[in-house]
mmCIF file of C-alpha atoms and ligand atoms in Angstrom:
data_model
loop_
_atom_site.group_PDB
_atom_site.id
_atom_site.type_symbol
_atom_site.label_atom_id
_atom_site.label_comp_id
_atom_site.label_asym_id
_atom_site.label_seq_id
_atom_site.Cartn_x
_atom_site.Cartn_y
_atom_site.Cartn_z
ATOM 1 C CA UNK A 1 19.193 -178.411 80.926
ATOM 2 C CA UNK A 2 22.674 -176.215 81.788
ATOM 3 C CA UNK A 3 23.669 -176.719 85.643
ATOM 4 C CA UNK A 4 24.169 -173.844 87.379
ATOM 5 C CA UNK A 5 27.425 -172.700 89.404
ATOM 6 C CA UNK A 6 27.953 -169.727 91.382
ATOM 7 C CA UNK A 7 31.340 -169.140 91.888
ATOM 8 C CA UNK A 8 32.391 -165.286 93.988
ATOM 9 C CA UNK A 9 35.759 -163.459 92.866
ATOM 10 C CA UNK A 10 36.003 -164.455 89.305
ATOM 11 C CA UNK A 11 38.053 -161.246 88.903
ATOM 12 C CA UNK A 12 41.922 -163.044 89.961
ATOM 13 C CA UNK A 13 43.309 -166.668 90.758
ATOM 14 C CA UNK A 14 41.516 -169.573 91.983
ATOM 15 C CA UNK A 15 38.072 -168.144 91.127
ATOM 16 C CA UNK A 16 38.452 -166.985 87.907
ATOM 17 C CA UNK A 17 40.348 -170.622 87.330
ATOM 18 C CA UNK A 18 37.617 -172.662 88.304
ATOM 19 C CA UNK A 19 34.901 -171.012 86.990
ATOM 20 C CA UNK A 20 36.913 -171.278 83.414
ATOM 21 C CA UNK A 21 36.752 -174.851 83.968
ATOM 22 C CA UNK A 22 32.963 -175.326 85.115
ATOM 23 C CA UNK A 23 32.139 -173.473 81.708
ATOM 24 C CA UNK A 24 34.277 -176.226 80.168
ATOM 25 C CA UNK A 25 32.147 -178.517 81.326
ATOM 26 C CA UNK A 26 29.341 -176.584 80.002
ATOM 27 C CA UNK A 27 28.287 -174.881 83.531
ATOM 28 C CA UNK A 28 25.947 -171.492 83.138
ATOM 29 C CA UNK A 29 27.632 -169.231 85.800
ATOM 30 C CA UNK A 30 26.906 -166.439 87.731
ATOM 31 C CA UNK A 31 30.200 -164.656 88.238
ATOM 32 C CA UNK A 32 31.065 -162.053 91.460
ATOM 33 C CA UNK A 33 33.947 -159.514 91.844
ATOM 34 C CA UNK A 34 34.079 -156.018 92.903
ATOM 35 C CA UNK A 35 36.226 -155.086 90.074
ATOM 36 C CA UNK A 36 33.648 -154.446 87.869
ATOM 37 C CA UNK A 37 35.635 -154.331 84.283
ATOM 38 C CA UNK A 38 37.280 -157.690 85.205
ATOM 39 C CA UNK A 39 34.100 -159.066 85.872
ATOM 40 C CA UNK A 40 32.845 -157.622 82.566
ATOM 41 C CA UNK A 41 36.086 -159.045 80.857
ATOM 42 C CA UNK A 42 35.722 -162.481 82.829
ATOM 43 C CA UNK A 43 32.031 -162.885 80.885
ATOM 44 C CA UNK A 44 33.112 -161.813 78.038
ATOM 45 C CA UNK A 45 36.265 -164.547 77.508
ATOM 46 C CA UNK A 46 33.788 -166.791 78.508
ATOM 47 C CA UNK A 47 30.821 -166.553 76.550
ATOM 48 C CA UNK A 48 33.106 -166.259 73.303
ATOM 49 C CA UNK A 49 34.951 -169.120 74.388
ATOM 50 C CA UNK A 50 32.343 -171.517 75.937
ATOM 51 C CA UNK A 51 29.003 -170.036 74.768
ATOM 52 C CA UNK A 52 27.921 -169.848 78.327
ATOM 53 C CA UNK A 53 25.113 -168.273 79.807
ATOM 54 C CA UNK A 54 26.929 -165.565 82.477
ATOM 55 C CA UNK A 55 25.272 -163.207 85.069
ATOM 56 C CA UNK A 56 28.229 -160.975 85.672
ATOM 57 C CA UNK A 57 27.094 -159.735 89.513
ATOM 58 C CA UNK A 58 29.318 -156.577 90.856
ATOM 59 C CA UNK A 59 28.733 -156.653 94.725
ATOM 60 C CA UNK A 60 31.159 -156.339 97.706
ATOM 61 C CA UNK A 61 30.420 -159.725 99.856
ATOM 62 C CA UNK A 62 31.075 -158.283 103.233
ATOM 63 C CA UNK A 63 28.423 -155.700 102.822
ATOM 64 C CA UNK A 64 24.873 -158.003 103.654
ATOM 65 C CA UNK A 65 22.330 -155.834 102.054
ATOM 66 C CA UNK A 66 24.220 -156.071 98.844
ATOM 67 C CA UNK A 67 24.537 -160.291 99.439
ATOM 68 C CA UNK A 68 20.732 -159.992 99.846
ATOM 69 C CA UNK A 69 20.180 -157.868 97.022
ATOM 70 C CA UNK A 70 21.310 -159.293 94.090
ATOM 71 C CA UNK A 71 21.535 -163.180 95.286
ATOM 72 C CA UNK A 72 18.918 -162.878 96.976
ATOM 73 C CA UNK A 73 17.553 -161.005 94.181
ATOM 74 C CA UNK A 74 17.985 -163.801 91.594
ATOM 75 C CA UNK A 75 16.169 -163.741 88.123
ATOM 76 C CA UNK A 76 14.502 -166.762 88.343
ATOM 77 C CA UNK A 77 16.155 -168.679 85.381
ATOM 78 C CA UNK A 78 19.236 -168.290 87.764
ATOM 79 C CA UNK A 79 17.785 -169.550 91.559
ATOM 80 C CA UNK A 80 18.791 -173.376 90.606
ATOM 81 C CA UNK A 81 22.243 -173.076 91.471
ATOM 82 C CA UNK A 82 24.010 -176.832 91.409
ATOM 83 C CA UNK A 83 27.242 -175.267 92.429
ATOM 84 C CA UNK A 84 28.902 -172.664 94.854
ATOM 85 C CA UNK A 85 32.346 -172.051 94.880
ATOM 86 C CA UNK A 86 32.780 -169.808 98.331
ATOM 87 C CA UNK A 87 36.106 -168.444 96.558
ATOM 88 C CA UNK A 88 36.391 -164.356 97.653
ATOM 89 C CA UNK A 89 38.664 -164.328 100.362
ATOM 90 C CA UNK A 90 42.164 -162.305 100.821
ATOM 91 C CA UNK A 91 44.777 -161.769 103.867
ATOM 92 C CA UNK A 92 45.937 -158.540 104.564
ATOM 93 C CA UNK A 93 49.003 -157.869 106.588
ATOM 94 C CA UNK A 94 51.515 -159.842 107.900
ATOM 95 C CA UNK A 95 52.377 -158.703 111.378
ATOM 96 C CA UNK A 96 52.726 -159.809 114.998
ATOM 97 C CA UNK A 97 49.114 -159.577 116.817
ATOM 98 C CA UNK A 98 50.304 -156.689 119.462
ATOM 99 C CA UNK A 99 51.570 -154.683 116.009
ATOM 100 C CA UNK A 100 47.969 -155.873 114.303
ATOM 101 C CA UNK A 101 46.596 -153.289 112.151
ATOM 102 C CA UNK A 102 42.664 -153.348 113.288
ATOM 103 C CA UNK A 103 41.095 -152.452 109.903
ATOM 104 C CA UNK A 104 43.342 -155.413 108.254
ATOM 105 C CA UNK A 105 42.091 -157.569 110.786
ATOM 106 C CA UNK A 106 38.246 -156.156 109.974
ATOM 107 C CA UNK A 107 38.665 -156.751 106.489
ATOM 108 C CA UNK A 108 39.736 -160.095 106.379
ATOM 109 C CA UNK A 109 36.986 -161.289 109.054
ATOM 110 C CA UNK A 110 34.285 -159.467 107.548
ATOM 111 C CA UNK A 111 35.317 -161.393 103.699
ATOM 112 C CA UNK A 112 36.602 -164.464 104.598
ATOM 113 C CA UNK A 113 34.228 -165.391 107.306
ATOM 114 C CA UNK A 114 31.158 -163.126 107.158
ATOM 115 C CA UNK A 115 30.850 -162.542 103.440
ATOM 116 C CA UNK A 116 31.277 -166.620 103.369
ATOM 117 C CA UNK A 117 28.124 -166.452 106.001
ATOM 118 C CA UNK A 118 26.383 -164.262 104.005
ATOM 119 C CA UNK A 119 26.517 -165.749 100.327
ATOM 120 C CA UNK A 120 26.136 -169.641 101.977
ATOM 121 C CA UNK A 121 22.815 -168.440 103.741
ATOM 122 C CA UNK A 122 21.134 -167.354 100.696
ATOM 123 C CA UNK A 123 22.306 -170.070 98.340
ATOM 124 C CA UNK A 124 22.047 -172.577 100.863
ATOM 125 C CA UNK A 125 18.456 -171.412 100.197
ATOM 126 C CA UNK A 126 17.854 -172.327 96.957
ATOM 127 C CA UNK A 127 19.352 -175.804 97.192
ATOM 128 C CA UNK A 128 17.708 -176.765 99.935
ATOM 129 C CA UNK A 129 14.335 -175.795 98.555
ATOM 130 C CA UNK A 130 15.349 -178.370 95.646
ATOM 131 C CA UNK A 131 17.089 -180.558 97.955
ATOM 132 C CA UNK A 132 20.085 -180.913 95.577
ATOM 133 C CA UNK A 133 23.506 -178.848 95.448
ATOM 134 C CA UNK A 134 26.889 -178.851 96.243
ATOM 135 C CA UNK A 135 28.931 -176.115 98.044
ATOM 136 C CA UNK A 136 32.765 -175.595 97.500
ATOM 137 C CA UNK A 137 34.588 -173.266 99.985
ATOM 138 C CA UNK A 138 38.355 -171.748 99.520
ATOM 139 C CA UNK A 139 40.151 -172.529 102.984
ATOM 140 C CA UNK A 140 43.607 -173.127 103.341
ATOM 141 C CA UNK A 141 46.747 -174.872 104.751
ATOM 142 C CA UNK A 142 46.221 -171.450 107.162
ATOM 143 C CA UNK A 143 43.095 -173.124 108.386
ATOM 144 C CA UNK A 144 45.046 -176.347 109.689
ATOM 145 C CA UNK A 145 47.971 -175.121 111.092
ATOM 146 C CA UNK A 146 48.717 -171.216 112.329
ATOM 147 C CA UNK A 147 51.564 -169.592 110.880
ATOM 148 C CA UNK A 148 54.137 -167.157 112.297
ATOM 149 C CA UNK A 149 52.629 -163.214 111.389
ATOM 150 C CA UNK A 150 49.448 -164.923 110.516
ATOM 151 C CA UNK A 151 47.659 -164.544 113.206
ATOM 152 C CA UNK A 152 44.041 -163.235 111.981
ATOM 153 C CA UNK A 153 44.072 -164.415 108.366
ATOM 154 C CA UNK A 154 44.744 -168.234 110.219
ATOM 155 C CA UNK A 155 42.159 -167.408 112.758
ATOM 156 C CA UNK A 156 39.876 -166.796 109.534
ATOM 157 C CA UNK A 157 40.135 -169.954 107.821
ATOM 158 C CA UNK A 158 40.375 -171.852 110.684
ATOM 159 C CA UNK A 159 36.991 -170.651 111.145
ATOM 160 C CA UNK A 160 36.295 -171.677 107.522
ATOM 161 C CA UNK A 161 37.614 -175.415 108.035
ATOM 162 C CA UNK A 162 34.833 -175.029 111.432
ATOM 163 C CA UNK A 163 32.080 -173.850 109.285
ATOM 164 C CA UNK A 164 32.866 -176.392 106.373
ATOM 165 C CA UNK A 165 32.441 -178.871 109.089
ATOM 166 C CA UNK A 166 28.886 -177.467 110.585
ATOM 167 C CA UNK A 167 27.435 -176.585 107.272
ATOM 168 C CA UNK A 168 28.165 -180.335 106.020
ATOM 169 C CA UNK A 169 25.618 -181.466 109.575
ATOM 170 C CA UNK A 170 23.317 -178.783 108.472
ATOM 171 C CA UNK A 171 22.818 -179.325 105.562
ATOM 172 C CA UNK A 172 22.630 -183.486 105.274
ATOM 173 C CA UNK A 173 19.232 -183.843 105.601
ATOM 174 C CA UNK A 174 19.142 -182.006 102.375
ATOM 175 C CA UNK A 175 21.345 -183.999 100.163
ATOM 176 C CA UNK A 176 23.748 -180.624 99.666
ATOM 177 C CA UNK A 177 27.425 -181.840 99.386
ATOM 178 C CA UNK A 178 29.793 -179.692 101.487
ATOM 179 C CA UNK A 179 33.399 -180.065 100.608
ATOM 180 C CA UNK A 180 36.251 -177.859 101.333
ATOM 181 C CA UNK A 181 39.756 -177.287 99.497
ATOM 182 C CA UNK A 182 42.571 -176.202 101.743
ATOM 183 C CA UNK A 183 45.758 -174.933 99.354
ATOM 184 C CA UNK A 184 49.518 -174.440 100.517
ATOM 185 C CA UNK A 185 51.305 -171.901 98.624
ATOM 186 C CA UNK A 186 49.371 -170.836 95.395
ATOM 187 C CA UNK A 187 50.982 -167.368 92.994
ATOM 188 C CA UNK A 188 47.818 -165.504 92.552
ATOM 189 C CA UNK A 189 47.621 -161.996 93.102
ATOM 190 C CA UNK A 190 47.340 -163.404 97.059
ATOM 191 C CA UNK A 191 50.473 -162.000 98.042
ATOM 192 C CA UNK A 192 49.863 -159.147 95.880
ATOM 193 C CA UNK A 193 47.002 -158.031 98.213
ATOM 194 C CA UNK A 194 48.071 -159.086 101.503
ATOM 195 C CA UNK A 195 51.753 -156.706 100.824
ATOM 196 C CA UNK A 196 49.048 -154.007 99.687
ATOM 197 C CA UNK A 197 50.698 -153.610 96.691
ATOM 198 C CA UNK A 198 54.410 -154.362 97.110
ATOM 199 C CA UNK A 199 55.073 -156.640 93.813
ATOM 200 C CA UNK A 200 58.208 -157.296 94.814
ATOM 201 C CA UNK A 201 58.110 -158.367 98.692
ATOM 202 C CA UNK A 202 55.030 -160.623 96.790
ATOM 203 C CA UNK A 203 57.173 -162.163 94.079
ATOM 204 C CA UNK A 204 59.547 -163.390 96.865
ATOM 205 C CA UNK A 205 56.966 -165.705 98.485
ATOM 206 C CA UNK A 206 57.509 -167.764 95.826
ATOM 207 C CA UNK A 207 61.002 -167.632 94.887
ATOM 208 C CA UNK A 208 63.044 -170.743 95.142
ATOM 209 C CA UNK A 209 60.924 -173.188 94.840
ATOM 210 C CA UNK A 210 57.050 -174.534 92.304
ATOM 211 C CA UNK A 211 54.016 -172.673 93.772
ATOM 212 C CA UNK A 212 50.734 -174.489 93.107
ATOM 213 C CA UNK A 213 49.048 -172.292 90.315
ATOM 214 C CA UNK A 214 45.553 -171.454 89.977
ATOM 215 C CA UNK A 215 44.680 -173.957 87.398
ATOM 216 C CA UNK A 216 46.003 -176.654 89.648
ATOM 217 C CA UNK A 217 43.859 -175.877 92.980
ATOM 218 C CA UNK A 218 40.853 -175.431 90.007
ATOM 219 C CA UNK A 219 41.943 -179.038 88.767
ATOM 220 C CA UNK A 220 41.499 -180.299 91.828
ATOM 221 C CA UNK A 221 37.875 -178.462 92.898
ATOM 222 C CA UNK A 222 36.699 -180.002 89.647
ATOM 223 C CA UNK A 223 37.628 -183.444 90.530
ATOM 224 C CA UNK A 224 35.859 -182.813 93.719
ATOM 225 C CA UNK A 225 32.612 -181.021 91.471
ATOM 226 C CA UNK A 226 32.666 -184.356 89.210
ATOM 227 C CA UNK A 227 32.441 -186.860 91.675
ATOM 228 C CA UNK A 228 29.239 -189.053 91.768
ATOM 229 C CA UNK A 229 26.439 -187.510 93.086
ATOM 230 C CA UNK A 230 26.844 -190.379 96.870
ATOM 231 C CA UNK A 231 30.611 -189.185 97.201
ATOM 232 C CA UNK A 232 31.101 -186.045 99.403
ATOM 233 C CA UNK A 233 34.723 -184.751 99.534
ATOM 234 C CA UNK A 234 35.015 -183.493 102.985
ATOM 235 C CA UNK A 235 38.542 -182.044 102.853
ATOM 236 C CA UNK A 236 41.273 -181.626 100.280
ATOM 237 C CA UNK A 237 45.345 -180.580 101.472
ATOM 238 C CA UNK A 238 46.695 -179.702 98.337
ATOM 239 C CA UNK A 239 50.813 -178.558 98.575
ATOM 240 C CA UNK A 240 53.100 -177.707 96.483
ATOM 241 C CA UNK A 241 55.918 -180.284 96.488
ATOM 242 C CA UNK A 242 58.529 -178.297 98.118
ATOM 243 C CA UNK A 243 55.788 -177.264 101.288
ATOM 244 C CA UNK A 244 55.851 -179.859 103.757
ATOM 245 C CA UNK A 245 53.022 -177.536 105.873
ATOM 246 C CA UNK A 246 52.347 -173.830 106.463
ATOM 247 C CA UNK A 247 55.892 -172.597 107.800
ATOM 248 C CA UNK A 248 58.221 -175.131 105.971
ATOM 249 C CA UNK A 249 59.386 -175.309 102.456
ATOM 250 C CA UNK A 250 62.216 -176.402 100.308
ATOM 251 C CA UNK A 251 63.628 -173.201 98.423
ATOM 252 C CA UNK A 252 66.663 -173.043 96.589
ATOM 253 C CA UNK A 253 67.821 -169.836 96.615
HETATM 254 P P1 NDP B 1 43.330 -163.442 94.428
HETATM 255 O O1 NDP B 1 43.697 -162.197 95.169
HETATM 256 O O2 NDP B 1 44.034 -163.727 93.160
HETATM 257 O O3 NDP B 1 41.747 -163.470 94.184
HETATM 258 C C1 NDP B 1 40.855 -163.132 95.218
HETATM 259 C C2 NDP B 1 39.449 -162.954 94.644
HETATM 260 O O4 NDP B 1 38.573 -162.663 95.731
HETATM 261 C C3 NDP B 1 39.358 -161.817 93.659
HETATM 262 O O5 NDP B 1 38.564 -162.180 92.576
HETATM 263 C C4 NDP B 1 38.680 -160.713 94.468
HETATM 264 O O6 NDP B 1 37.871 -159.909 93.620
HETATM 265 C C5 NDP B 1 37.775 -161.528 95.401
HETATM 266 N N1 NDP B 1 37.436 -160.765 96.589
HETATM 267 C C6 NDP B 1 38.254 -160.371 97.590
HETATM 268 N N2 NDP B 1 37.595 -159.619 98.481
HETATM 269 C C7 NDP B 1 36.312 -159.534 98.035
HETATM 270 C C8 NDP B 1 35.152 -158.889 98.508
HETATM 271 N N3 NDP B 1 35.151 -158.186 99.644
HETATM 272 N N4 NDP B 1 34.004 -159.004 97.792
HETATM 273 C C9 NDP B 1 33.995 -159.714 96.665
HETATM 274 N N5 NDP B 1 35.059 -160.355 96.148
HETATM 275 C C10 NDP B 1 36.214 -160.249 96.825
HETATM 276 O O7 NDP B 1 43.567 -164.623 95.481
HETATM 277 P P2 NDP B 1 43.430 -166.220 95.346
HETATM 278 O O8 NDP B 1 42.817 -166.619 94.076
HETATM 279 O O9 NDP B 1 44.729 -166.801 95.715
HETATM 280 O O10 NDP B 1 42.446 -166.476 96.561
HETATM 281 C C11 NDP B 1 41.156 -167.077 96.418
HETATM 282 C C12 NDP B 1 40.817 -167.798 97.706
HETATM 283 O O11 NDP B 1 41.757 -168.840 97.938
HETATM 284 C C13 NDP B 1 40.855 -166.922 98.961
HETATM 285 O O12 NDP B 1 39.775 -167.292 99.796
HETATM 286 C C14 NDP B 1 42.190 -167.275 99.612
HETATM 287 O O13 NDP B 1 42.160 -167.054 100.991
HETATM 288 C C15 NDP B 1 42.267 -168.745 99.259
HETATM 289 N N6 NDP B 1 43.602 -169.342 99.287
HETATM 290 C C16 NDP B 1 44.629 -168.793 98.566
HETATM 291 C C17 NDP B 1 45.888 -169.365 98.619
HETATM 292 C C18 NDP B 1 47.077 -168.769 97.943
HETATM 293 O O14 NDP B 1 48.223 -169.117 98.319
HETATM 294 N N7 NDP B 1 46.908 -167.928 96.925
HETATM 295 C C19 NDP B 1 46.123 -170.606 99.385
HETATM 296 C C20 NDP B 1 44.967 -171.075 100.108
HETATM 297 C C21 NDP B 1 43.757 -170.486 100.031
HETATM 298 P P3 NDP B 1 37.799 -158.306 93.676
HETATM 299 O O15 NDP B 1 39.095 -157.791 94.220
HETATM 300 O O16 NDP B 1 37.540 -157.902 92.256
HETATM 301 O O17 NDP B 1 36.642 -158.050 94.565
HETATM 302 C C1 8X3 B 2 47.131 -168.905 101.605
HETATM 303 C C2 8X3 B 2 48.261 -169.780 101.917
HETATM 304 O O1 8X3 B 2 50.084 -170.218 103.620
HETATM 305 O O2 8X3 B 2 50.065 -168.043 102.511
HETATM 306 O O3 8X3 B 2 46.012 -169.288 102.314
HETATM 307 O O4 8X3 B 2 48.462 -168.566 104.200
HETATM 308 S S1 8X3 B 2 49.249 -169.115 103.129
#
C-alpha cells in the first residue's frame, strides 16, 4: 500500500518542492495552500506526472476550526498519514521592534507557531493511534541565531526549534520521528512576502552571492524522510556556501 504524506503550503517554495519529491517516491499526498488555483494546479502537475493519489485541501492554518475541519475531517482512506511536512510559514516585515507593525507580528505568530500547533495536534493524532509516523517541520537559521530587524519572525522559529524539541519527548513513546530542517538563505517567494510585494527590494536578498533553492532544502528533507525507520534526524543547518550564519554572507557585488 501507498504511504501517506501531508505536506501544508504546496502552493510556493520548499513545500511545493518536497511534496514533488515524496510523489517521486510514490507518496499519496494531501496537499494545503490558501491559494486555491495553485493548489488545484499543484494536483494537477502531479497526478499527470506521478499518478498520485492527491487531496488538494484549501484551508488557512491559523484559523483552528478550519485545521479541525478538514484534517480533522479526514476521509478515512486518508487518516494514515506516514508523513507531515509542517512547511506553511512566512515573515512579514523587517523592522526594529519599537517600529513593529502589530498585525505583521500577529500574522507570523498565529502561522508559524499556532497554525504549526494546530495541524501537529491533529496529525499527531492519527500516528499515534497507529504508533508509526514521522513529522518534518520548516524552521530556520532564524530559529538559532536572531537577526538584526528580525525580531518576531526569529522569536517564531525559535519557538519552532523549542517545539521540535518537546514534540520529539512527546511523542517517543509512540515511535513518531520528529526531525526539524533549519535553512539559511533560500529564493522562494520568502522575500517576496515578507517586502509585501516589493520584487525588487526581494531580488536583492539574494544578489551577490548562490541562495539555497527549493529543490535543495527538499533534497535534504528527503534524505531525512528516507532514513531507516531507528534513525531520527533531530536537526538539520543547511547554508548556502557564501552564509557563514544568519547576519553574515559572502556577496560579490
Ligand atoms: P514561500 O512563500 O515560497 O511559501 C510559503 C508557503 O506557505 C506557501 O505555499 C503559502 O501558501 C504557505 N502559507 C503561508 N501562510 C499560510 C497560511 N496562513 N495558511 C496556509 N498556508 C500558508 O516560502 P518558503 O517556501 O521559503 O517557506 C516555507 C517555509 O520555510 C516557511 O516556514 C519559512 O519560514 C521556512 N524557511 C524559509 C527560508 C527561506 O529563506 N526561504 C529559510 C528557512 C526557513 P498560500 O500563500 O497559498 O497560503
Ligand atoms: C528564512 C531565512 O535568514 O531570511 O528563515 O530569516 S532568514
Amino acid at each position: 500500500m501507498s504511504k501517506i504524506a501531508l505536506v501544508t503550503g504546496v502552493t510556493s517554495g520548499i513545500g511545493e518542492a518536497t511534496a514533488l519529491l515524496l510523489a517521486k517516491e510514490g507518496y499519496n499526498l494531501i496537499v494545503t495552500g490558501r491559494r486555491a488555483e495553485r493548489v488545484a494546479a499543484f494536483e494537477q502537475k502531479v497526478v499527470a506526472e506521478y499518478g498520485v493519489k492527491v487531496l488538494p485541501l484549501v484551508f488557512d492554518v491559523r484559523s483552528q476550526a478550519e485545521v479541525e475541519k478538514y484534517l480533522g475531517g479526514l476521509p478515512d482512506e486518508w487518516k494514515a498519514i506516514d508523513v507531515l511536512i509542517n512547511n506553511a510559514g512566512l515573515a512579514v516585515g523587517l523592522n526594529p521592534v519599537q517600529d513593529g507593525v502589530v498585525d505583521d507580528w500577529e500574522r507570523m505568530i498565529d502561522t508559524n507557531v499556532k497554525g504549526l500547533l494546530y495541524v501537529t495536534r491533529v496529525v499527531a493524532n492519527y500516528m499515534k493511534e497507529r504508533c508509526s509516523g514521522h513529522i518534518v517541520n520548516l524552521c530556520s537559521i532564524a530559529g538559532k541565531e536572531s537577526y538584526a530587524n528580525g525580531n518576531v519572525y526569529c522569536a517564531t522559529k525559535h519557538a519552532v526549534d523549542a517545539l521540535t524539541k518537546g514534540m520529539r519527548i512527546d511523542l517517543l513513546p509512540y515511535n513518531i520521528r520528529v526531525s526539524q530542517i533549519c535553512p539559511g538563505a533560500v529564493e522562494t517567494e520568502f522575500s517576496v512576502v515578507r517586502f509585501k510585494g516589493d520584487q525588487e527590494r526581494a531580488d536583492n536578498v539574494y544578489k551577490g552571492f548562490t541562495p539555497l533553492t527549493a529543490m535543495d532544502v527538499a533534497d535534504s528533507i528527503m534524505y531525512m524522510v528516507k532514513c531507516p525507520p531507528h534513525v531520527n534526524i533531530n536537526d538539520m543547518v543547511i547554508m548556502p556556501t557564501a552564509q557563514a550564519n544568519s547576519y553574515t554572507f559572502y556577496k560579490k557585488l
